[in-house]
Coordinates of C-alpha atoms in Angstrom, one line a residue:
X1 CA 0.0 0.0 0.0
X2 CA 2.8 2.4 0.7
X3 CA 4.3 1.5 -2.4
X4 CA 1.0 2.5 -4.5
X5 CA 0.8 5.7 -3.0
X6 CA 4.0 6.9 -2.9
X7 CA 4.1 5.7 -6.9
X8 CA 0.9 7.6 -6.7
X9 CA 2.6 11.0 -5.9
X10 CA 5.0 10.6 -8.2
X11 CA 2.5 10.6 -10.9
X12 CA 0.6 13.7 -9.7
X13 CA 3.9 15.2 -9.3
X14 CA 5.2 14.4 -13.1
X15 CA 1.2 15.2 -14.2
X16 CA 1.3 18.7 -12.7
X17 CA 4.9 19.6 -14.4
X18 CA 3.4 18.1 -17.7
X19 CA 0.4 20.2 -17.3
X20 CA 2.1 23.5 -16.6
X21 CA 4.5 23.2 -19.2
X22 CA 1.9 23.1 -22.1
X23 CA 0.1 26.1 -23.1
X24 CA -4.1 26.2 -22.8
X25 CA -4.5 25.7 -26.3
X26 CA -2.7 22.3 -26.4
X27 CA -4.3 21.2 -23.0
X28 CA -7.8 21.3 -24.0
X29 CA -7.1 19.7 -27.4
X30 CA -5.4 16.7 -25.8
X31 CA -7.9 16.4 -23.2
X32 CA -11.0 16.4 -25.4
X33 CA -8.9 13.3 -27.9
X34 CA -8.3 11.5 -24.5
X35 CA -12.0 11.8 -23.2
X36 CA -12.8 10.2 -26.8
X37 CA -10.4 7.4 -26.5
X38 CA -11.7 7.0 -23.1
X39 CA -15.1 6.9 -23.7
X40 CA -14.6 4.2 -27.3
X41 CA -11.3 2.3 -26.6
X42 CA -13.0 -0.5 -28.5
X43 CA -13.2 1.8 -31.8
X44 CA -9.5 1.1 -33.7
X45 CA -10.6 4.3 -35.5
X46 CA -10.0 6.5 -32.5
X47 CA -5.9 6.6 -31.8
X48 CA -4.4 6.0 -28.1
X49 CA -3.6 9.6 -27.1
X50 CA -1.0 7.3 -24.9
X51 CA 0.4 5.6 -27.0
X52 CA 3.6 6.9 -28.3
X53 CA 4.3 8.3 -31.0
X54 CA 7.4 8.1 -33.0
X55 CA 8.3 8.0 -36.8
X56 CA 10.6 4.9 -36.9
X57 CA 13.9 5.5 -39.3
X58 CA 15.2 2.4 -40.4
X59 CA 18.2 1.4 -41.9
X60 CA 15.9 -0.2 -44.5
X61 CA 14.7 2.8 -45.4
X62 CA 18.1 4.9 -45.0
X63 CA 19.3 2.8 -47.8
X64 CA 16.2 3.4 -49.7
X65 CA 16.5 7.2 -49.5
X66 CA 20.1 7.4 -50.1
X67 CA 20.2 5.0 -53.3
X68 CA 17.1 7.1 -54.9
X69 CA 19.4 10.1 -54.0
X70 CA 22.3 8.4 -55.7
X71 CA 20.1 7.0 -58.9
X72 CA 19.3 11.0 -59.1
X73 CA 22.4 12.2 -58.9
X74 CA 24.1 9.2 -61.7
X75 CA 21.1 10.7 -64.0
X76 CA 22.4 14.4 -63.8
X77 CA 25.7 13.2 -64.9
X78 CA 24.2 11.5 -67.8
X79 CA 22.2 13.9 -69.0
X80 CA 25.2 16.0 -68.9
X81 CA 27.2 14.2 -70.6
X82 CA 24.8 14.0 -73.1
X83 CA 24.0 17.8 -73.4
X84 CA 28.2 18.3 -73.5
X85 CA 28.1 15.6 -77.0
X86 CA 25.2 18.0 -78.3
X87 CA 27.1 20.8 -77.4
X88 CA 30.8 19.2 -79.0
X89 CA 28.5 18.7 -82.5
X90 CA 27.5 22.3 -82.4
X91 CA 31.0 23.8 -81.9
X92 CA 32.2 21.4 -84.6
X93 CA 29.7 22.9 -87.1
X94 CA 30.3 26.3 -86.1
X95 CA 34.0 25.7 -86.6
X96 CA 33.6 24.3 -90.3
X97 CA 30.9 27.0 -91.1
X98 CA 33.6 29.7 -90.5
X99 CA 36.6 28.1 -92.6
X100 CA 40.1 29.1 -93.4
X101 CA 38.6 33.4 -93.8
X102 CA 37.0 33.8 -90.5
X103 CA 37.8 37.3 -88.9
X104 CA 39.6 37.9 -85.8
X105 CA 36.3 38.3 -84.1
X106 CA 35.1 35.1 -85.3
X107 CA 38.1 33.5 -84.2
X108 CA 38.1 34.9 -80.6
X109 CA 34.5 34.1 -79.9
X110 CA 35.0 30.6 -81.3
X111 CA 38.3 29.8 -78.6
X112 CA 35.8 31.3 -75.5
X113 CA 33.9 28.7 -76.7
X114 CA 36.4 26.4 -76.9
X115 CA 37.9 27.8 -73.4
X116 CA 34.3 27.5 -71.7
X117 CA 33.7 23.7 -73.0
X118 CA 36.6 22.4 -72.1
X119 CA 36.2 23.5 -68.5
X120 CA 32.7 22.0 -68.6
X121 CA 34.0 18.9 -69.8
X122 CA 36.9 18.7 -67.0
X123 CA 34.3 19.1 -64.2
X124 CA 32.3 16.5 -65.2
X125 CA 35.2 14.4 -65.8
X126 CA 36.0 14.7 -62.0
X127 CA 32.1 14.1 -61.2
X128 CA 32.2 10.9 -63.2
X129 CA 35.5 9.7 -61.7
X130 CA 33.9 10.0 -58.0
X131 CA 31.3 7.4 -59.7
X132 CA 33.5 5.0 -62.2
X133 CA 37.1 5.2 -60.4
X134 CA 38.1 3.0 -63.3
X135 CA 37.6 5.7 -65.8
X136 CA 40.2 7.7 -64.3
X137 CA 42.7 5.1 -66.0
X138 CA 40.8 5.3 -69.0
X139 CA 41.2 9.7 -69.2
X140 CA 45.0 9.1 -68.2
X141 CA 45.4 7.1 -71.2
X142 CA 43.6 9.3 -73.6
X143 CA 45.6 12.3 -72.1
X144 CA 44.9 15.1 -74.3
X145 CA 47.5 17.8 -75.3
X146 CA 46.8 21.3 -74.5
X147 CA 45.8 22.7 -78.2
X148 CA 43.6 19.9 -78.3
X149 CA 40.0 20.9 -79.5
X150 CA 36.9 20.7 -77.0
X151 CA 35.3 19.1 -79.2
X152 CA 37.4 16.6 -80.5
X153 CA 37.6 15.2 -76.6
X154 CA 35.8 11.7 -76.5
X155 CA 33.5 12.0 -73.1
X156 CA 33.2 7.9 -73.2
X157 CA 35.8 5.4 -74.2
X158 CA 35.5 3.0 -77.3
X159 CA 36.6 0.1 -74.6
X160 CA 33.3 1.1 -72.5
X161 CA 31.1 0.9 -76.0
X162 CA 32.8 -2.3 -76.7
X163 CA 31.7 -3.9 -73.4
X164 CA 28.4 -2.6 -73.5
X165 CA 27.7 -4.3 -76.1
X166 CA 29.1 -7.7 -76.0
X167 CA 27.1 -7.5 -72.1
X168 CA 23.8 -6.7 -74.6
X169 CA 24.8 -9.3 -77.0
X170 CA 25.4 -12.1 -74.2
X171 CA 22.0 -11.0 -72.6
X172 CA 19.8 -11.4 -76.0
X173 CA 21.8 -15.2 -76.3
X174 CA 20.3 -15.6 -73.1
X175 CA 16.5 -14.9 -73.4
X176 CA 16.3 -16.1 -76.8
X177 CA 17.7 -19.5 -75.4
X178 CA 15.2 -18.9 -72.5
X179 CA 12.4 -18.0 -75.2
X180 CA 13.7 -21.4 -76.8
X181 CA 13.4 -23.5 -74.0
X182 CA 10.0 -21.9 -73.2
X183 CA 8.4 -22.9 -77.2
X184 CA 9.9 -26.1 -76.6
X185 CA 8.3 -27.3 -73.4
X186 CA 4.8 -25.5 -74.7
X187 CA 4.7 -27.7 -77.6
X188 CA 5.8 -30.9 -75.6
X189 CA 2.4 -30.4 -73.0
X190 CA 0.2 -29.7 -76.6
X191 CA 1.4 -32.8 -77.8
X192 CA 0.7 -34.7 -74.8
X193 CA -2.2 -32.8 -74.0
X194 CA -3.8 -34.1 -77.5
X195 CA -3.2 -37.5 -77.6
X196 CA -3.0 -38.5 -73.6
X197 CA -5.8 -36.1 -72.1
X198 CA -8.8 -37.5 -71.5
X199 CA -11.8 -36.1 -69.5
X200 CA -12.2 -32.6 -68.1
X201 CA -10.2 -32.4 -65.2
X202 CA -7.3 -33.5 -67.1
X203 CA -7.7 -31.0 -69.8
X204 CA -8.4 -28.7 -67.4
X205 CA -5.1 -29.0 -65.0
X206 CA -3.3 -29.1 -68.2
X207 CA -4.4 -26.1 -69.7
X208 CA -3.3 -24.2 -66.4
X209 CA -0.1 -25.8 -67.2
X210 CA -0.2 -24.4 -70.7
X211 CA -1.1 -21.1 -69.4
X212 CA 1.7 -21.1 -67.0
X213 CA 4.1 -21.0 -69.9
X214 CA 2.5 -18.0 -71.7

């Protein structure tokens, strides 16, 4: 008994902090949901004003967020790398447009161009590195000289063209065997559908089979 109420002071006590420390406002609003609760604790509608709440972070969920943060980022680079081969084939045009007889004007717009593409181009070198360390190999052996064009750089190695397709190549082998293999069993439960099937449940459970393969 002594225990209860001393337990039981310690409550009031920790209730009338609690209480003083919330405004009006927020003490009439919790109040009214825990007279509700109170009065339908059978109702699943109604939320425990007790219960705590919390907004669980998981490392699940970490990984989730920082991957789609990551598959974001990888299509920014992408893009532009694609945007600086547009913008390689436009220079290239301009350049051949103006010939051998371009002015001095001409000339000194088209090296700012130059100037301002090949910076673009080394910055998202160093992005893509951070991403594919191997390609840093694959710009130190492609070294370009210093009166080298912008737009003559190549943004992706022929080695890296190469692969991806012989890894496309290998994958079409792979479901066209699969397709294969697929035809082959669908035409082995026709046959023996049609001349071993008798009855209705039979045709039945094989035509699920059938449809299993589709």
């Amino acid at each position: 008994m002594k225990d209860t109420l001393a337990e039981k002071a310690t409550h009031e006590l920790a209730f009338e902090e609690f209480d003083a420390a919330i405004t009006p406002k927020y003490r009439s609003v919790w109040l009214a949901e825990m007279e509700a609760w109170e009065e339908n604790t059978n109702y699943v509608s109604i939320p425990n004003v007790l219960k705590a709440k919390s907004m669980a972070i998981t490392q699940a969920g970490a990984q989730l967020t920082l991957a789609e943060l990551e598959s974001e980022e990888l299509h920014v680079l992408i893009a532009s790398g694609i945007d600086l081969e547009e913008e390689q084939r436009r220079l290239c045009n301009i350049a051949e447009l103006m010939g051998l007889h371009a002015t001095d004007t001409q000339k000194g717009s088209l090296m700012q161009m130059w100037n301002s593409l090949r910076r673009r181009i080394d910055m998202w070198q160093c992005a893509q590195v951070l991403y594919l360390p191997v390609i840093q190999g694959l710009i130190n052996q492609t070294a370009r000289k210093d009166h080298e064009n912008a737009e003559c750089i190549k943004l992706c190695d022929l080695c890296l063209q190469d692969n991806k397709w012989e890894l496309c190549y290998a994958q079409t082998h792979d479901a066209l065997e699969e397709l294969r293999q697929c035809l082959h069993i669908h035409y082995s439960l026709l046959t023996f559908k049609r001349e071993w099937m008798c009855g209705q449940g039979a045709n039945t459970r094989a035509q699920n089979a059938l449809t299993w393969f589709h």
